[in-house]
CSV table of C-alpha atoms in Angstrom, one decimal:
chain,number,residue,atom,x,y,z
A,1025,MET,CA,85.8,99.4,112.4
A,1026,LYS,CA,84.1,97.2,109.8
A,1027,MET,CA,84.1,98.4,106.3
A,1028,PHE,CA,81.5,97.6,103.7
A,1029,ARG,CA,81.0,96.9,100.0
A,1030,VAL,CA,78.4,98.4,97.7
A,1031,THR,CA,76.1,96.0,95.9
A,1032,MET,CA,73.7,96.3,92.9
A,1033,ALA,CA,70.8,96.1,95.3
A,1034,ALA,CA,72.2,99.0,97.2
A,1035,ALA,CA,72.6,101.1,94.1
A,1036,ALA,CA,69.1,100.3,93.0
A,1037,LEU,CA,67.7,101.2,96.4
A,1038,ALA,CA,69.5,104.6,96.3
A,1039,LEU,CA,68.5,105.5,92.7
A,1040,THR,CA,64.8,104.7,93.1
A,1041,ALA,CA,64.5,107.5,95.6
A,1042,TRP,CA,66.4,110.1,93.5
A,1043,PRO,CA,64.8,112.9,91.6
A,1044,ALA,CA,64.8,113.2,87.8
A,1045,ALA,CA,68.0,113.8,85.9
A,1046,ALA,CA,69.8,117.2,86.2
A,1047,ASP,CA,73.1,118.6,85.1
A,1048,LYS,CA,76.4,117.5,86.5
A,1049,LEU,CA,77.2,119.4,89.7
A,1050,THR,CA,80.5,121.3,89.8
A,1051,LEU,CA,83.0,120.8,92.6
A,1052,GLY,CA,82.3,124.4,93.7
A,1053,GLN,CA,78.5,123.6,94.0
A,1054,ILE,CA,79.2,120.5,96.0
A,1055,SER,CA,81.7,122.3,98.3
A,1056,ASN,CA,79.1,125.1,98.9
A,1057,TYR,CA,76.4,122.5,99.7
A,1058,LEU,CA,78.6,120.7,102.2
A,1059,ASN,CA,79.8,123.9,103.9
A,1060,GLY,CA,76.2,124.9,104.3
A,1061,LEU,CA,75.2,121.6,105.9
A,1062,LYS,CA,75.4,122.6,109.6
A,1063,THR,CA,73.1,119.9,111.1
A,1064,ALA,CA,71.3,117.0,109.5
A,1065,GLU,CA,69.4,113.9,110.5
A,1066,ALA,CA,68.4,110.9,108.4
A,1067,GLU,CA,67.7,107.3,108.4
A,1068,PHE,CA,70.4,105.2,106.8
A,1069,THR,CA,70.9,101.8,105.3
A,1070,GLN,CA,74.4,100.3,105.5
A,1071,ILE,CA,75.6,97.5,103.2
A,1072,ASN,CA,78.1,95.3,105.0
A,1073,ASN,CA,81.1,93.6,103.7
A,1074,ASP,CA,79.7,90.2,104.4
A,1075,GLY,CA,76.5,91.0,102.5
A,1076,THR,CA,74.3,91.7,105.5
A,1077,ILE,CA,72.4,95.0,105.8
A,1078,SER,CA,72.1,97.2,108.9
A,1079,THR,CA,69.9,100.2,109.4
A,1080,GLY,CA,69.8,103.1,111.8
A,1081,ARG,CA,69.8,106.9,112.2
A,1082,ILE,CA,72.6,109.3,111.6
A,1083,LEU,CA,73.0,112.8,113.1
A,1084,ILE,CA,75.5,115.2,111.7
A,1085,LYS,CA,76.7,118.5,113.3
A,1086,ARG,CA,79.4,120.2,111.3
A,1087,PRO,CA,82.2,120.7,111.9
A,1088,GLY,CA,83.6,117.5,113.3
A,1089,LYS,CA,80.6,115.7,114.7
A,1090,ALA,CA,78.5,112.7,113.7
A,1091,ARG,CA,76.5,110.0,115.5
A,1092,PHE,CA,75.4,106.6,114.0
A,1093,GLU,CA,72.7,104.9,116.0
A,1094,TYR,CA,72.1,101.4,114.8
A,1095,ASN,CA,68.7,99.6,115.0
A,1096,PRO,CA,68.4,96.1,116.7
A,1097,PRO,CA,69.6,93.5,116.4
A,1098,VAL,CA,72.9,95.4,115.9
A,1099,GLU,CA,74.1,96.7,119.3
A,1100,ALA,CA,76.5,99.4,118.2
A,1101,LEU,CA,76.9,103.2,118.4
A,1102,VAL,CA,79.5,105.2,116.5
A,1103,ILE,CA,80.3,108.7,117.6
A,1104,ALA,CA,82.6,111.2,115.9
A,1105,GLY,CA,83.5,114.1,118.1
A,1106,SER,CA,86.5,115.9,119.7
A,1107,GLN,CA,88.6,114.8,116.7
A,1108,GLN,CA,88.1,111.2,117.5
A,1109,VAL,CA,85.9,108.3,116.3
A,1110,ALA,CA,84.6,105.9,118.9
A,1111,ILE,CA,82.8,102.6,118.3
A,1112,PHE,CA,80.7,101.4,121.2
A,1113,ASP,CA,79.8,97.7,121.1
A,1114,GLY,CA,76.8,96.9,123.2
A,1115,LYS,CA,77.9,93.3,123.6
A,1116,SER,CA,81.3,94.2,125.0
A,1117,ASN,CA,82.1,95.2,128.6
A,1118,THR,CA,85.3,97.0,127.5
A,1119,GLY,CA,85.5,100.6,126.4
A,1120,PRO,CA,85.0,101.8,122.9
A,1121,THR,CA,87.5,101.4,120.1
A,1122,GLN,CA,88.9,104.8,119.2
A,1123,TYR,CA,91.0,106.3,116.5
A,1124,PRO,CA,91.6,109.9,115.2
A,1125,LEU,CA,88.9,111.3,112.9
A,1126,LYS,CA,91.6,112.8,110.7
A,1127,ARG,CA,92.7,109.3,109.7
A,1128,THR,CA,89.3,108.5,108.2
A,1129,PRO,CA,87.9,109.7,104.9
A,1130,LEU,CA,84.7,110.8,106.8
A,1131,ASN,CA,86.7,113.7,108.0
A,1132,LEU,CA,86.6,115.2,104.5
A,1133,ILE,CA,82.8,115.9,104.9
A,1134,LEU,CA,83.0,116.9,108.6
A,1135,ALA,CA,85.8,119.4,108.1
A,1136,ARG,CA,85.1,123.1,109.0
A,1137,ASN,CA,85.9,124.4,105.5
A,1138,ILE,CA,85.5,122.1,102.5
A,1139,ASP,CA,87.1,123.0,99.2
A,1140,LEU,CA,87.0,120.1,96.7
A,1141,ASN,CA,89.0,122.2,94.3
A,1142,THR,CA,92.1,121.7,96.5
A,1143,ALA,CA,94.9,120.1,94.5
A,1144,ARG,CA,95.0,116.3,94.7
A,1145,MET,CA,91.8,116.1,96.8
A,1146,VAL,CA,89.4,114.9,94.2
A,1147,VAL,CA,90.5,111.8,92.2
A,1148,GLY,CA,87.1,111.1,90.5
A,1149,HIS,CA,84.2,113.3,89.4
A,1150,GLU,CA,81.5,111.7,87.3
A,1151,TYR,CA,77.9,112.1,86.2
A,1152,ASP,CA,75.7,109.2,85.1
A,1153,GLY,CA,72.7,111.2,84.0
A,1154,THR,CA,71.0,111.1,87.4
A,1155,ALA,CA,73.7,111.5,90.0
A,1156,THR,CA,77.0,113.3,90.4
A,1157,SER,CA,79.7,111.4,92.2
A,1158,VAL,CA,82.9,112.7,93.6
A,1159,ILE,CA,85.8,110.5,95.0
A,1160,ALA,CA,87.9,112.5,97.5
A,1161,GLN,CA,90.9,111.8,99.6
A,1162,ASP,CA,93.1,113.7,102.0
A,1163,PRO,CA,95.7,115.2,99.6
A,1164,GLU,CA,98.4,115.0,102.3
A,1165,HIS,CA,97.6,111.4,103.3
A,1166,PRO,CA,96.1,109.4,100.5
A,1167,GLU,CA,96.9,106.3,102.4
A,1168,TYR,CA,94.0,107.0,104.7
A,1169,GLY,CA,91.6,105.9,102.0
A,1170,THR,CA,88.8,107.6,99.9
A,1171,ILE,CA,85.2,108.6,100.2
A,1172,LYS,CA,82.9,108.5,97.2
A,1173,LEU,CA,80.0,110.9,97.6
A,1174,MET,CA,76.9,110.7,95.5
A,1175,PHE,CA,74.5,113.7,95.0
A,1176,SER,CA,71.2,114.4,93.4
A,1177,ALA,CA,70.5,117.8,92.0
A,1178,ALA,CA,67.6,120.3,91.9
A,1179,PRO,CA,67.9,120.6,94.9
A,1180,VAL,CA,71.4,119.4,95.7
A,1181,GLU,CA,71.3,116.6,98.2
A,1182,LEU,CA,73.8,114.1,99.6
A,1183,ARG,CA,72.3,110.6,99.0
A,1184,GLN,CA,75.1,108.1,99.5
A,1185,TRP,CA,78.7,107.6,100.3
A,1186,ILE,CA,81.2,104.7,100.0
A,1187,ILE,CA,84.3,104.8,102.2
A,1188,THR,CA,87.2,102.7,101.0
A,1189,ASP,CA,90.0,102.1,103.5
A,1190,ASN,CA,93.7,101.5,102.9
A,1191,ALA,CA,93.1,97.8,102.7
A,1192,GLY,CA,90.5,98.2,99.9
A,1193,GLU,CA,87.5,97.3,102.1
A,1194,GLN,CA,84.4,99.4,101.7
A,1195,THR,CA,81.5,100.8,103.7
A,1196,THR,CA,78.4,101.9,101.9
A,1197,VAL,CA,75.9,104.2,103.6
A,1198,ILE,CA,72.6,105.1,101.8
A,1199,LEU,CA,70.7,108.1,103.3
A,1200,GLY,CA,67.0,108.4,103.5
A,1201,GLU,CA,65.3,111.8,103.3
A,1202,MET,CA,67.4,114.3,105.2
A,1203,SER,CA,66.1,116.8,107.8
A,1204,LYS,CA,68.4,119.8,108.1
A,1205,GLY,CA,68.7,122.8,110.4
A,1206,ALA,CA,67.6,121.2,113.7
A,1207,SER,CA,69.3,122.1,117.0
A,1208,LEU,CA,71.4,119.1,118.1
A,1209,ALA,CA,73.0,119.1,121.5
A,1210,ASN,CA,76.7,118.7,121.7
A,1211,SER,CA,76.2,116.0,124.3
A,1212,LEU,CA,75.0,113.7,121.6
A,1213,PHE,CA,78.5,113.7,120.2
A,1214,SER,CA,80.4,113.5,123.4
A,1215,ILE,CA,82.5,110.3,123.6
A,1216,THR,CA,83.4,110.9,127.2
A,1217,GLY,CA,79.7,111.5,128.1
A,1218,GLU,CA,78.7,108.2,126.5
A,1219,LYS,CA,81.5,106.4,128.3
A,1220,ASN,CA,80.3,107.8,131.6
A,1221,ARG,CA,76.7,107.0,130.9
A,1222,ARG,CA,77.6,103.3,130.2
A,1223,ASN,CA,79.7,103.1,133.3
A,1224,ASN,CA,76.9,104.3,135.6
Protein backbone atom coordinates (compact mmCIF):
# COMPACT_ATOMS: atom_id res chain seq x y z
CA MET A 1 0.00 0.00 0.00
CA LYS A 2 1.29 3.42 -0.93
CA MET A 3 2.22 5.68 1.94
CA PHE A 4 2.06 9.43 1.92
CA ARG A 5 3.79 12.59 3.14
CA VAL A 6 2.18 15.63 4.79
CA THR A 7 2.77 19.01 3.14
CA MET A 8 2.36 22.59 4.28
CA ALA A 9 -0.63 22.85 1.96
CA ALA A 10 -2.25 19.91 3.71
CA ALA A 11 -1.63 21.40 7.13
CA ALA A 12 -3.12 24.71 6.01
CA LEU A 13 -6.16 22.93 4.56
CA ALA A 14 -6.73 21.11 7.83
CA LEU A 15 -6.26 24.06 10.14
CA THR A 16 -8.53 26.46 8.26
CA ALA A 17 -11.50 24.24 9.11
CA TRP A 18 -10.70 23.84 12.79
CA PRO A 19 -12.48 25.65 15.64
CA ALA A 20 -10.85 28.27 17.81
CA ALA A 21 -8.12 27.35 20.24
CA ALA A 22 -8.91 25.23 23.29
CA ASP A 23 -6.93 23.49 26.00
CA LYS A 24 -4.66 20.52 25.34
CA LEU A 25 -6.60 17.26 25.41
CA THR A 26 -5.43 14.58 27.84
CA LEU A 27 -4.71 11.03 26.72
CA GLY A 28 -7.73 9.95 28.74
CA GLN A 29 -10.01 12.37 26.92
CA ILE A 30 -8.74 11.20 23.54
CA SER A 31 -9.11 7.52 24.51
CA ASN A 32 -12.70 8.14 25.64
CA TYR A 33 -13.50 9.94 22.38
CA LEU A 34 -12.11 7.13 20.23
CA ASN A 35 -13.83 4.42 22.28
CA GLY A 36 -17.11 6.28 21.87
CA LEU A 37 -16.70 6.52 18.10
CA LYS A 38 -18.77 3.54 16.97
CA THR A 39 -19.59 4.57 13.39
CA ALA A 40 -18.44 7.56 11.36
CA GLU A 41 -18.56 8.85 7.81
CA ALA A 42 -16.56 11.69 6.27
CA GLU A 43 -15.08 13.00 3.07
CA PHE A 44 -11.29 12.85 3.08
CA THR A 45 -8.32 14.32 1.29
CA GLN A 46 -5.17 12.23 1.00
CA ILE A 47 -1.74 13.71 0.36
CA ASN A 48 0.33 11.28 -1.65
CA ASN A 49 4.03 10.61 -1.40
CA ASP A 50 4.59 11.85 -4.95
CA GLY A 51 2.86 15.17 -4.23
CA THR A 52 -0.47 14.28 -5.84
CA ILE A 53 -3.77 14.55 -3.98
CA SER A 54 -6.63 12.07 -3.96
CA THR A 55 -10.06 12.40 -2.40
CA GLY A 56 -12.87 10.13 -1.38
CA ARG A 57 -15.16 8.98 1.41
CA ILE A 58 -14.27 7.01 4.52
CA LEU A 59 -16.61 4.83 6.54
CA ILE A 60 -15.57 3.62 9.99
CA LYS A 61 -17.29 0.99 12.11
CA ARG A 62 -15.46 0.19 15.29
CA PRO A 63 -14.09 -2.18 16.24
CA GLY A 64 -11.97 -3.30 13.33
CA LYS A 65 -13.74 -1.97 10.26
CA ALA A 66 -13.00 0.84 7.79
CA ARG A 67 -13.69 1.50 4.12
CA PHE A 68 -11.90 4.04 1.90
CA GLU A 69 -13.80 4.80 -1.32
CA TYR A 70 -11.69 6.87 -3.72
CA ASN A 71 -13.09 9.35 -6.21
CA PRO A 72 -12.17 9.17 -9.92
CA PRO A 73 -9.71 9.16 -11.53
CA VAL A 74 -8.33 6.95 -8.75
CA GLU A 75 -9.67 3.41 -9.20
CA ALA A 76 -9.08 1.99 -5.76
CA LEU A 77 -10.98 0.71 -2.75
CA VAL A 78 -9.45 -0.13 0.62
CA ILE A 79 -11.35 -2.26 3.12
CA ALA A 80 -10.36 -3.14 6.67
CA GLY A 81 -12.37 -6.02 8.07
CA SER A 82 -12.01 -9.53 9.53
CA GLN A 83 -8.59 -8.52 10.90
CA GLN A 84 -7.30 -7.89 7.36
CA VAL A 85 -6.69 -4.90 5.12
CA ALA A 86 -7.44 -5.40 1.41
CA ILE A 87 -6.51 -3.00 -1.38
CA PHE A 88 -8.61 -3.40 -4.52
CA ASP A 89 -7.15 -1.89 -7.68
CA GLY A 90 -9.77 -1.22 -10.34
CA LYS A 91 -7.13 -1.40 -13.07
CA SER A 92 -6.03 -4.90 -12.07
CA ASN A 93 -7.68 -8.20 -12.91
CA THR A 94 -5.97 -9.95 -10.01
CA GLY A 95 -7.34 -10.15 -6.49
CA PRO A 96 -6.69 -7.53 -3.83
CA THR A 97 -3.44 -7.06 -1.98
CA GLN A 98 -4.01 -8.16 1.63
CA TYR A 99 -2.13 -7.97 4.91
CA PRO A 100 -3.02 -8.25 8.61
CA LEU A 101 -4.70 -5.19 10.13
CA LYS A 102 -2.67 -5.67 13.32
CA ARG A 103 0.50 -4.92 11.33
CA THR A 104 -0.71 -1.41 10.48
CA PRO A 105 -0.85 1.62 12.79
CA LEU A 106 -4.49 2.09 11.70
CA ASN A 107 -5.28 -0.81 14.00
CA LEU A 108 -4.61 1.48 16.96
CA ILE A 109 -7.76 3.53 16.29
CA LEU A 110 -9.88 0.58 15.17
CA ALA A 111 -9.14 -1.54 18.25
CA ARG A 112 -12.04 -2.54 20.49
CA ASN A 113 -10.62 -0.86 23.60
CA ILE A 114 -8.21 2.04 23.24
CA ASP A 115 -6.10 3.17 26.19
CA LEU A 116 -3.47 5.67 25.15
CA ASN A 117 -2.07 5.60 28.68
CA THR A 118 -0.72 2.10 28.00
CA ALA A 119 3.04 2.02 28.56
CA ARG A 120 5.14 2.76 25.48
CA MET A 121 2.09 3.30 23.26
CA VAL A 122 2.30 7.10 23.01
CA VAL A 123 5.64 8.48 21.86
CA GLY A 124 4.49 12.06 21.30
CA HIS A 125 1.78 14.30 22.81
CA GLU A 126 1.74 17.96 21.82
CA TYR A 127 -0.48 21.03 21.63
CA ASP A 128 0.14 23.89 19.20
CA GLY A 129 -2.50 26.28 20.53
CA THR A 130 -5.17 24.96 18.17
CA ALA A 131 -4.84 21.20 17.90
CA THR A 132 -3.73 18.37 20.14
CA SER A 133 -1.61 15.73 18.44
CA VAL A 134 -0.71 12.25 19.64
CA ILE A 135 1.84 9.92 18.06
CA ALA A 136 1.06 6.30 18.91
CA GLN A 137 2.58 2.91 18.15
CA ASP A 138 1.95 -0.73 19.00
CA PRO A 139 3.99 -1.03 22.21
CA GLU A 140 4.72 -4.68 21.46
CA HIS A 141 5.66 -4.06 17.83
CA PRO A 142 7.04 -0.54 17.28
CA GLU A 143 8.48 -1.78 13.98
CA TYR A 144 4.97 -1.66 12.51
CA GLY A 145 5.18 2.14 12.40
CA THR A 146 3.32 5.03 14.01
CA ILE A 147 0.13 6.98 13.59
CA LYS A 148 -0.07 10.69 14.41
CA LEU A 149 -3.62 11.73 15.30
CA MET A 150 -4.66 15.38 15.35
CA PHE A 151 -7.72 16.56 17.28
CA SER A 152 -9.64 19.76 17.69
CA ALA A 153 -11.44 20.40 20.99
CA ALA A 154 -14.79 21.81 22.16
CA PRO A 155 -16.08 19.44 20.93
CA VAL A 156 -13.34 16.84 20.60
CA GLU A 157 -13.05 15.77 16.97
CA LEU A 158 -10.54 13.71 14.99
CA ARG A 159 -9.38 15.89 12.11
CA GLN A 160 -6.32 14.27 10.58
CA TRP A 161 -3.88 11.40 10.81
CA ILE A 162 -0.45 10.65 9.44
CA ILE A 163 0.68 7.03 9.20
CA THR A 164 4.43 6.43 9.07
CA ASP A 165 5.50 2.93 8.08
CA ASN A 166 8.68 1.11 9.02
CA ALA A 167 10.44 2.52 5.95
CA GLY A 168 9.66 6.09 7.02
CA GLU A 169 7.09 6.68 4.28
CA GLN A 170 3.97 8.60 5.25
CA THR A 171 0.26 8.70 4.45
CA THR A 172 -1.68 11.82 5.39
CA VAL A 173 -5.48 11.72 5.60
CA ILE A 174 -7.39 14.95 6.31
CA LEU A 175 -11.01 14.46 7.32
CA GLY A 176 -13.91 16.69 6.42
CA GLU A 177 -16.93 17.17 8.66
CA MET A 178 -17.67 13.85 10.32
CA SER A 179 -21.14 12.32 10.54
CA LYS A 180 -21.42 9.88 13.44
CA GLY A 181 -23.88 7.28 14.70
CA ALA A 182 -25.37 6.05 11.40
CA SER A 183 -26.15 2.35 10.92
CA LEU A 184 -23.51 0.88 8.59
CA ALA A 185 -24.04 -2.61 7.20
CA ASN A 186 -21.30 -5.14 7.89
CA SER A 187 -21.37 -6.04 4.18
CA LEU A 188 -19.64 -2.71 3.44
CA PHE A 189 -16.57 -4.05 5.24
CA SER A 190 -16.61 -7.60 3.85
CA ILE A 191 -13.46 -8.34 1.86
CA THR A 192 -14.88 -11.67 0.71
CA GLY A 193 -18.12 -10.00 -0.36
CA GLU A 194 -16.23 -7.43 -2.43
CA LYS A 195 -14.16 -10.17 -4.07
CA ASN A 196 -17.34 -12.06 -4.98
CA ARG A 197 -18.99 -8.93 -6.33
CA ARG A 198 -16.05 -8.21 -8.61
CA ASN A 199 -15.85 -11.79 -9.85
CA ASN A 200 -19.52 -11.90 -10.91
